CSV table of C-alpha atoms in Angstrom, one decimal:
chain,number,residue,atom,x,y,z
H,1,MET,CA,72.5,-83.1,55.1
H,2,PRO,CA,74.8,-84.2,57.9
H,3,SER,CA,78.4,-84.3,56.8
H,4,VAL,CA,81.4,-86.0,57.9
H,5,ALA,CA,85.3,-85.3,57.7
H,6,ILE,CA,87.9,-88.3,57.4
H,7,ILE,CA,91.3,-86.8,58.0
H,8,GLY,CA,93.4,-89.3,55.8
H,9,SER,CA,92.8,-91.3,52.7
H,10,GLY,CA,94.3,-94.7,53.4
H,11,PRO,CA,92.8,-98.0,53.8
H,12,SER,CA,91.4,-97.3,57.7
H,13,GLY,CA,89.5,-93.7,56.0
H,14,CYS,CA,88.4,-95.2,52.9
H,15,TYR,CA,87.0,-98.2,54.9
H,16,ALA,CA,85.5,-96.2,57.2
H,17,ALA,CA,83.4,-93.8,54.6
H,18,GLN,CA,82.6,-96.8,52.7
H,19,ALA,CA,80.9,-97.9,55.2
H,20,LEU,CA,79.1,-94.6,56.7
H,21,ALA,CA,78.1,-93.6,53.2
H,22,LYS,CA,76.4,-97.8,52.9
H,23,ALA,CA,74.2,-96.8,56.6
H,24,ARG,CA,73.9,-93.6,55.9
H,25,PRO,CA,73.1,-92.3,52.0
H,26,ASP,CA,71.8,-88.8,53.1
H,27,VAL,CA,75.7,-88.3,54.5
H,28,SER,CA,78.1,-85.7,52.7
H,29,ILE,CA,81.4,-87.6,53.3
H,30,THR,CA,85.1,-85.7,52.6
H,31,ILE,CA,88.0,-87.1,52.5
H,32,PHE,CA,90.8,-85.0,53.2
H,33,ASP,CA,94.9,-85.8,52.4
H,34,ALA,CA,97.9,-84.1,52.5
H,35,LEU,CA,99.5,-85.8,49.5
H,36,PRO,CA,97.3,-84.9,45.9
H,37,VAL,CA,96.8,-88.5,46.0
H,38,PRO,CA,94.6,-91.1,47.7
H,39,TYR,CA,95.1,-94.5,49.3
H,40,GLY,CA,97.9,-93.7,51.5
H,41,LEU,CA,99.4,-96.7,52.9
H,42,ILE,CA,98.2,-98.5,50.1
H,43,ARG,CA,100.0,-96.7,47.3
H,44,TYR,CA,103.3,-96.2,48.9
H,45,GLY,CA,103.5,-98.5,51.8
H,46,VAL,CA,102.6,-101.8,50.6
H,47,ALA,CA,105.4,-103.5,49.2
H,48,PRO,CA,106.2,-102.6,45.1
H,49,ASP,CA,105.8,-106.6,44.1
H,50,HIS,CA,102.1,-107.2,45.7
H,51,GLN,CA,99.9,-105.7,43.1
H,52,GLY,CA,97.2,-107.9,44.3
H,53,THR,CA,97.0,-106.5,48.1
H,54,LYS,CA,96.8,-102.9,46.0
H,55,ALA,CA,94.5,-104.0,44.2
H,56,VAL,CA,92.0,-102.9,46.8
H,57,ILE,CA,92.2,-99.3,45.5
H,58,ARG,CA,89.6,-100.8,42.6
H,59,GLN,CA,86.7,-100.6,45.4
H,60,PHE,CA,87.6,-97.7,46.4
H,61,GLU,CA,87.3,-96.0,43.0
H,62,ARG,CA,84.0,-97.0,43.3
H,63,LEU,CA,83.4,-94.8,46.8
H,64,PHE,CA,84.7,-91.7,44.8
H,65,GLU,CA,82.9,-92.1,41.3
H,66,ARG,CA,79.7,-93.7,42.3
H,67,GLN,CA,79.3,-92.9,45.7
H,68,GLY,CA,79.9,-88.9,45.8
H,69,VAL,CA,82.3,-88.9,48.3
H,70,ARG,CA,84.5,-85.8,47.6
H,71,PHE,CA,88.5,-86.3,48.0
H,72,ALA,CA,90.1,-82.7,49.4
H,73,GLY,CA,94.1,-83.5,48.4
H,74,ASN,CA,97.0,-81.0,49.0
H,75,VAL,CA,95.5,-80.4,52.8
H,76,THR,CA,97.6,-80.3,55.6
H,77,LEU,CA,96.3,-80.7,59.2
H,78,GLY,CA,97.3,-77.8,61.2
H,79,ARG,CA,98.6,-75.9,58.1
H,80,ASP,CA,95.7,-75.4,55.8
H,81,VAL,CA,93.0,-76.4,58.2
H,82,THR,CA,92.7,-76.8,61.7
H,83,LEU,CA,91.2,-79.5,63.8
H,84,GLU,CA,88.5,-77.0,65.1
H,85,ALA,CA,87.7,-75.8,62.1
H,86,LEU,CA,86.9,-78.9,60.1
H,87,ARG,CA,84.7,-79.7,63.3
H,88,ASP,CA,83.0,-76.5,63.2
H,89,GLY,CA,82.4,-76.9,59.8
H,90,PHE,CA,81.2,-80.4,59.8
H,91,ASP,CA,79.1,-83.0,62.0
H,92,ALA,CA,81.7,-85.4,63.0
H,93,VAL,CA,85.5,-85.6,62.2
H,94,VAL,CA,87.5,-88.8,61.7
H,95,LEU,CA,90.6,-89.1,62.7
H,96,ALA,CA,92.5,-92.3,60.0
H,97,THR,CA,95.7,-90.8,59.6
H,98,GLY,CA,97.6,-93.5,60.3
H,99,LEU,CA,101.5,-94.1,62.2
H,100,HIS,CA,104.5,-93.4,60.3
H,101,ASP,CA,107.6,-92.7,61.7
H,102,ASP,CA,109.8,-96.2,62.6
H,103,LEU,CA,110.7,-97.4,65.9
H,104,ARG,CA,113.2,-97.3,67.0
H,105,LEU,CA,115.8,-99.6,68.5
H,106,GLY,CA,117.4,-97.6,71.2
H,107,ILE,CA,120.6,-98.7,70.9
H,108,ALA,CA,124.6,-97.1,70.3
H,109,GLY,CA,124.8,-96.5,66.6
H,110,GLU,CA,121.7,-96.2,65.1
H,111,ASP,CA,122.4,-93.1,63.4
H,112,LEU,CA,124.7,-93.9,61.2
H,113,PRO,CA,124.5,-93.2,58.0
H,114,GLY,CA,123.3,-96.9,56.3
H,115,VAL,CA,120.6,-97.4,58.8
H,116,HIS,CA,117.2,-97.2,57.8
H,117,GLY,CA,113.9,-97.7,59.2
H,118,SER,CA,111.6,-100.1,56.9
H,119,GLY,CA,108.8,-97.2,56.6
H,120,ALA,CA,111.4,-94.8,55.1
H,121,VAL,CA,113.0,-97.0,52.7
H,122,THR,CA,109.3,-98.8,51.6
H,123,ARG,CA,107.9,-95.6,51.1
H,124,ALA,CA,111.1,-94.8,49.1
H,125,TRP,CA,110.5,-97.8,46.7
H,126,ASN,CA,107.1,-96.6,46.5
H,127,GLY,CA,107.7,-93.0,45.0
H,128,TRP,CA,106.8,-90.8,47.8
H,129,PRO,CA,107.6,-87.3,47.0
H,130,GLY,CA,110.9,-86.2,47.6
H,131,ALA,CA,111.6,-89.1,49.0
H,132,GLU,CA,115.9,-89.5,49.0
H,133,ALA,CA,116.6,-93.1,48.0
H,134,PRO,CA,118.1,-95.0,50.8
H,135,ALA,CA,121.9,-96.1,50.7
H,136,ILE,CA,122.3,-100.2,50.4
H,137,GLY,CA,125.0,-101.4,49.9
H,138,ARG,CA,126.3,-105.0,49.9
H,139,ARG,CA,125.9,-106.5,53.2
H,140,VAL,CA,122.2,-105.8,54.2
H,141,VAL,CA,121.2,-106.9,58.0
H,142,VAL,CA,117.5,-106.6,58.4
H,143,ILE,CA,116.1,-106.5,61.8
H,144,GLY,CA,112.3,-107.6,62.7
H,145,ASN,CA,110.5,-110.7,62.6
H,146,GLY,CA,107.3,-110.0,61.1
H,147,ASN,CA,105.5,-109.4,57.4
H,148,VAL,CA,107.9,-106.2,56.6
H,149,ALA,CA,110.9,-107.7,57.3
H,150,VAL,CA,110.0,-110.5,54.7
H,151,ASP,CA,109.0,-107.8,52.5
H,152,LEU,CA,112.4,-105.5,52.6
H,153,VAL,CA,114.2,-109.7,51.9
H,154,ARG,CA,112.6,-110.4,49.3
H,155,LEU,CA,112.8,-106.7,47.0
H,156,LEU,CA,116.4,-106.9,48.3
H,157,ALA,CA,117.0,-110.6,46.9
H,158,LYS,CA,115.0,-110.4,43.6
H,159,THR,CA,116.4,-109.9,39.9
H,160,PRO,CA,114.5,-107.2,37.8
H,161,GLU,CA,112.9,-109.4,35.7
H,162,GLU,CA,111.1,-111.1,38.6
H,163,MET,CA,110.3,-107.5,39.6
H,164,GLU,CA,108.2,-107.6,36.3
H,165,GLY,CA,104.3,-106.4,36.9
H,166,SER,CA,105.1,-104.2,40.0
H,167,ASP,CA,105.2,-100.3,40.6
H,168,LEU,CA,108.6,-99.9,41.8
H,169,VAL,CA,110.2,-96.7,41.4
H,170,LEU,CA,113.9,-97.1,43.2
H,171,PRO,CA,116.0,-100.6,42.9
H,172,PRO,CA,116.4,-102.2,45.7
H,173,GLY,CA,120.3,-102.4,45.4
H,174,THR,CA,121.6,-103.8,42.8
H,175,GLY,CA,125.0,-104.2,44.6
H,176,VAL,CA,123.0,-106.8,47.2
H,177,GLN,CA,125.0,-110.3,48.1
H,178,GLU,CA,124.5,-111.2,51.5
H,179,ILE,CA,121.2,-110.2,53.9
H,180,THR,CA,120.5,-111.5,57.0
H,181,ILE,CA,117.2,-111.3,58.5
H,182,THR,CA,117.4,-111.5,62.6
H,183,GLY,CA,114.6,-111.4,64.9
H,184,ARG,CA,114.4,-111.8,68.8
H,185,SER,CA,112.2,-114.2,69.6
H,186,PRO,CA,112.6,-118.2,68.4
H,187,ALA,CA,111.6,-119.4,65.0
H,188,GLU,CA,108.6,-120.7,66.4
H,189,ALA,CA,107.4,-118.0,68.0
H,190,ALA,CA,108.5,-115.4,64.6
H,191,LYS,CA,105.4,-113.3,63.1
H,192,PHE,CA,105.9,-114.3,60.0
H,193,ASP,CA,102.9,-115.2,57.5
H,194,PRO,CA,103.7,-119.0,56.0
H,195,VAL,CA,102.4,-117.9,52.4
H,196,MET,CA,104.9,-115.1,52.4
H,197,LEU,CA,107.7,-117.0,53.2
H,198,ARG,CA,107.1,-119.4,50.6
H,199,GLU,CA,107.0,-116.7,48.4
H,200,LEU,CA,110.6,-116.7,49.1
H,201,GLY,CA,111.3,-120.7,47.6
H,202,LYS,CA,110.5,-118.6,44.0
H,203,LEU,CA,113.4,-116.8,44.2
H,204,THR,CA,115.7,-117.5,41.1
H,205,ASP,CA,119.1,-115.5,42.1
H,206,CYS,CA,119.3,-115.8,46.1
H,207,ALA,CA,120.4,-119.3,48.0
H,208,ILE,CA,118.3,-119.6,51.5
H,209,SER,CA,120.1,-121.0,54.9
H,210,VAL,CA,117.7,-120.7,57.9
H,211,GLN,CA,119.7,-121.2,61.2
H,212,ASP,CA,117.8,-122.5,65.1
H,213,VAL,CA,114.8,-123.7,63.6
H,214,SER,CA,115.4,-127.7,63.5
H,215,SER,CA,112.4,-127.7,66.8
H,216,GLY,CA,109.2,-126.2,67.0
H,217,GLU,CA,106.3,-126.5,65.5
H,218,GLY,CA,103.8,-124.7,63.6
H,219,LYS,CA,103.3,-123.3,59.7
H,220,THR,CA,105.6,-120.9,60.4
H,221,VAL,CA,108.8,-123.2,61.5
H,222,GLU,CA,107.2,-125.5,58.3
H,223,ALA,CA,107.7,-123.0,56.1
H,224,LEU,CA,111.1,-122.1,56.9
H,225,GLN,CA,112.1,-125.5,57.2
H,226,ALA,CA,111.2,-126.1,53.9
H,227,LEU,CA,112.9,-122.3,52.5
H,228,ASP,CA,116.3,-124.2,53.8
H,229,GLY,CA,118.6,-124.8,51.6
H,230,HIS,CA,116.9,-123.1,48.7
H,231,ALA,CA,119.8,-122.4,46.3
H,232,PRO,CA,119.1,-121.8,42.5
H,233,GLU,CA,121.9,-122.4,40.3
H,234,GLY,CA,124.8,-119.8,40.0
H,235,ALA,CA,123.1,-117.6,42.9
H,236,ARG,CA,125.0,-114.8,43.3
H,237,LYS,CA,123.0,-113.4,46.5
H,238,ARG,CA,122.5,-114.9,49.9
H,239,LEU,CA,119.7,-114.8,52.7
H,240,THR,CA,120.1,-116.3,56.1
H,241,PHE,CA,117.3,-116.2,59.1
H,242,ARG,CA,118.7,-116.3,62.5
H,243,PHE,CA,116.8,-115.9,65.8
H,244,GLY,CA,117.1,-115.4,68.9
H,245,MET,CA,119.5,-112.2,68.6
H,246,THR,CA,119.0,-109.1,70.0
H,247,PRO,CA,120.6,-106.6,69.2
H,248,ALA,CA,123.3,-104.8,71.3
H,249,ARG,CA,124.8,-101.7,69.2
H,250,ILE,CA,125.3,-100.7,65.4
H,251,LEU,CA,129.2,-100.9,65.0
H,252,GLY,CA,131.1,-98.0,62.9
H,253,GLN,CA,132.8,-94.4,63.5
H,254,THR,CA,131.3,-92.5,60.4
H,255,ALA,CA,129.2,-95.6,58.7
H,256,VAL,CA,127.9,-99.0,59.7
H,257,GLU,CA,130.2,-102.0,59.7
H,258,GLY,CA,128.4,-104.4,61.6
H,259,VAL,CA,125.7,-105.3,64.2
H,260,GLU,CA,126.7,-106.9,67.7
H,261,PHE,CA,123.6,-108.5,69.3
H,262,THR,CA,123.9,-109.3,73.2
H,263,ASP,CA,125.3,-112.6,72.8
H,264,GLY,CA,128.7,-111.0,71.5
H,265,THR,CA,127.6,-112.2,67.6
H,266,VAL,CA,128.5,-110.0,65.1
H,267,ILE,CA,127.3,-110.1,62.0
H,268,PRO,CA,129.3,-107.7,59.2
H,269,ALA,CA,127.3,-104.9,57.1
H,270,ASP,CA,127.3,-101.9,55.8
H,271,THR,CA,123.3,-101.5,55.9
H,272,VAL,CA,121.3,-102.4,58.6
H,273,VAL,CA,117.3,-101.9,58.0
H,274,THR,CA,114.9,-101.8,60.9
H,275,ALA,CA,111.5,-103.5,60.8
H,276,ILE,CA,110.1,-103.2,64.3
H,277,GLY,CA,107.4,-101.7,63.9
H,278,PHE,CA,105.6,-98.4,64.0
H,279,ASP,CA,105.4,-95.1,66.1
H,280,GLY,CA,103.8,-91.8,66.4
H,281,ALA,CA,100.9,-90.1,68.3
H,282,ARG,CA,97.7,-92.6,68.6
H,283,ALA,CA,94.1,-90.4,69.5
H,284,ALA,CA,93.2,-90.9,72.8
H,285,CYS,CA,89.7,-92.8,72.9
H,286,ASP,CA,87.5,-95.2,73.8
H,287,ALA,CA,86.4,-99.2,73.2
H,288,GLU,CA,84.0,-97.2,69.8
H,289,GLY,CA,86.5,-94.9,68.5
H,290,VAL,CA,85.1,-92.0,70.4
H,291,VAL,CA,87.6,-89.5,71.2
H,292,ALA,CA,85.2,-86.5,72.3
H,293,PRO,CA,81.7,-85.3,70.8
H,294,GLY,CA,81.6,-85.4,67.2
H,295,LEU,CA,85.3,-86.5,67.1
H,296,TYR,CA,86.3,-89.9,66.3
H,297,ALA,CA,89.6,-92.4,65.2
H,298,THR,CA,89.8,-95.6,63.3
H,299,GLY,CA,92.7,-97.8,62.2
H,300,TRP,CA,96.8,-97.1,63.5
H,301,CYS,CA,95.6,-94.0,64.6
H,302,ARG,CA,93.5,-95.6,67.1
H,303,ARG,CA,94.7,-99.1,67.8
H,304,GLY,CA,98.1,-99.0,67.4
H,305,PRO,CA,100.5,-100.0,64.3
H,306,ARG,CA,99.1,-103.5,64.3
H,307,GLY,CA,96.6,-105.4,62.4
H,308,THR,CA,96.5,-106.1,58.4
H,309,ILE,CA,94.6,-104.0,55.6
H,310,PRO,CA,91.2,-106.5,56.0
H,311,GLU,CA,92.2,-106.7,59.8
H,312,ASN,CA,91.7,-102.6,59.5
H,313,ARG,CA,88.6,-102.7,57.7
H,314,ALA,CA,86.5,-104.3,60.6
H,315,ASP,CA,88.0,-101.5,62.4
H,316,ALA,CA,86.8,-99.2,60.7
H,317,MET,CA,83.4,-100.5,60.1
H,318,ALA,CA,82.6,-100.7,64.1
H,319,VAL,CA,83.6,-96.8,63.9
H,320,ALA,CA,81.3,-96.1,61.1
H,321,ALA,CA,78.6,-98.1,62.9
H,322,ARG,CA,78.9,-95.6,66.3
H,323,ILE,CA,79.1,-92.4,64.0
H,324,ALA,CA,76.0,-93.5,61.7
H,325,ALA,CA,74.7,-94.0,64.3
H,326,ASP,CA,75.8,-90.6,66.3
H,327,LEU,CA,74.4,-88.6,63.3
H,328,PRO,CA,71.4,-86.4,63.6
H,329,GLU,CA,68.9,-86.5,60.9
H,330,GLY,CA,67.8,-84.0,58.5
H,331,PRO,CA,70.0,-80.9,57.6
H,332,GLY,CA,73.3,-80.7,59.4
H,333,LYS,CA,76.5,-78.4,59.0
H,334,PRO,CA,77.2,-78.3,55.2
H,335,GLY,CA,80.8,-78.7,55.2
H,336,PHE,CA,84.0,-77.5,53.3
H,337,ALA,CA,87.5,-77.6,52.0
H,338,PRO,CA,90.2,-75.2,51.6
H,339,ASP,CA,91.0,-73.5,48.2
H,340,CYS,CA,94.3,-75.5,48.4
H,341,ALA,CA,92.5,-78.5,47.9
H,342,THR,CA,92.3,-80.8,45.0
H,343,GLY,CA,90.0,-83.2,43.9
H,344,TYR,CA,89.4,-86.6,42.6
H,345,ASP,CA,89.3,-85.7,38.7
H,346,GLY,CA,93.0,-84.6,39.8
H,347,TRP,CA,93.9,-87.6,41.1
H,348,GLN,CA,92.6,-89.2,37.8
H,349,ARG,CA,94.7,-87.1,35.8
H,350,ILE,CA,97.8,-88.4,37.9
H,351,ASP,CA,96.5,-92.1,37.4
H,352,ALA,CA,96.2,-91.8,33.4
H,353,ALA,CA,99.7,-89.9,33.0
H,354,GLU,CA,101.1,-92.2,35.7
H,355,ARG,CA,99.7,-95.5,33.5
H,356,THR,CA,100.6,-94.1,30.4
H,357,ALA,CA,104.3,-93.4,30.9
H,358,ALA,CA,104.9,-97.0,32.1
H,359,PRO,CA,107.8,-98.4,31.1
H,360,GLU,CA,108.3,-102.1,30.1
H,361,GLY,CA,107.5,-104.2,32.9
H,362,ARG,CA,105.9,-101.7,35.3
H,363,VAL,CA,102.1,-101.3,36.0
H,364,ARG,CA,102.9,-97.2,36.5
H,365,ALA,CA,105.4,-94.8,36.0
H,366,LYS,CA,105.0,-92.8,39.5
H,367,ILE,CA,105.5,-89.2,39.8
H,368,THR,CA,107.6,-89.0,42.4
H,369,THR,CA,107.7,-85.1,43.0
H,370,LEU,CA,105.2,-83.0,45.1
H,371,ALA,CA,105.3,-80.1,42.4
H,372,GLY,CA,104.7,-82.7,39.8
H,373,LEU,CA,101.5,-84.6,41.2
H,374,LEU,CA,100.0,-80.9,41.9
H,375,ALA,CA,100.6,-79.8,38.4
H,376,LEU,CA,98.4,-82.2,37.4
H,377,ALA,CA,96.0,-82.3,39.9
H,378,LYS,CA,95.1,-78.4,39.3
H,379,ASP,CA,95.6,-79.2,35.2
H,380,GLY,CA,92.5,-77.0,33.8
H,381,GLU,CA,91.7,-75.4,37.3
H,382,THR,CA,90.5,-71.9,36.5
């Protein structure tokens, strides 16, 4: 039986395993992850109030429970196992690690306390083990014109009651009063999903104004125009959209005091959150995801930080088709997992414990320390 190792248990890794298991039922698949919990971006990167998006986990549960795919958590590539060892032990290895680092603005002041990247913020709000709670002040500037920026401002603007049904771990910022979302492009070129913009129109404690959107066409512009003037009675927070704004520097000596833009505009702020994309090492591969014989890449690791979860499914399926064609028939390499690896049964114990401990208004109470996760994941091991 040929064997395949997939490094990364986020959506791309799981979709690749799903497609490969269907195309080649004779193949043994092991999905590795550095954490003792699976699902990567879905668990820690999707906004905690978007449980519908996180529901894709249900189909991945079937992958592990019914299709015989093995989960090997608590395995860090380079520390617990080398890429060379995996390539020696498996017939194929798939890199599906994603990209985790926030892109930097490259301007003065971005290392000041009070400047945060969207990825780090979202992971903290989602309970990434050991993540520090970002300090969010009263006046927040969000830099970015995409859906991640919309996620951020929505979470900052929501009331505790509006977060019911989520798996939020850390409150986004109970003292927030003023939020400004800025981007370089004009409104008609913004990458906002109109559906997500319309969701902002349901906020009950946040007034919204949209500047520079009187002209332009398209569904995004229409959604922005519809938001302009949203003013719930007694709203304590204010959200402003501003376009055509390129940041020049972040002001302050020991902490953030504001953002200066290239046109000379200064927006006072005590917190800046960047949402301009992600960075990291991408695999050098061909159009079909082949890095080298027996080594493949999929998802953001292959294409860069673009595309939604459904778009990464299509990418993973294409790479899986190439792997299925390349794998030998009959006996193959046996595959392995290091002794430190935790299994899917360990994740099931974690999942059950988190759901049982869920406070009122939450779907789970996430365990936020690696030690706590490992204690449950290894419970019962001899």
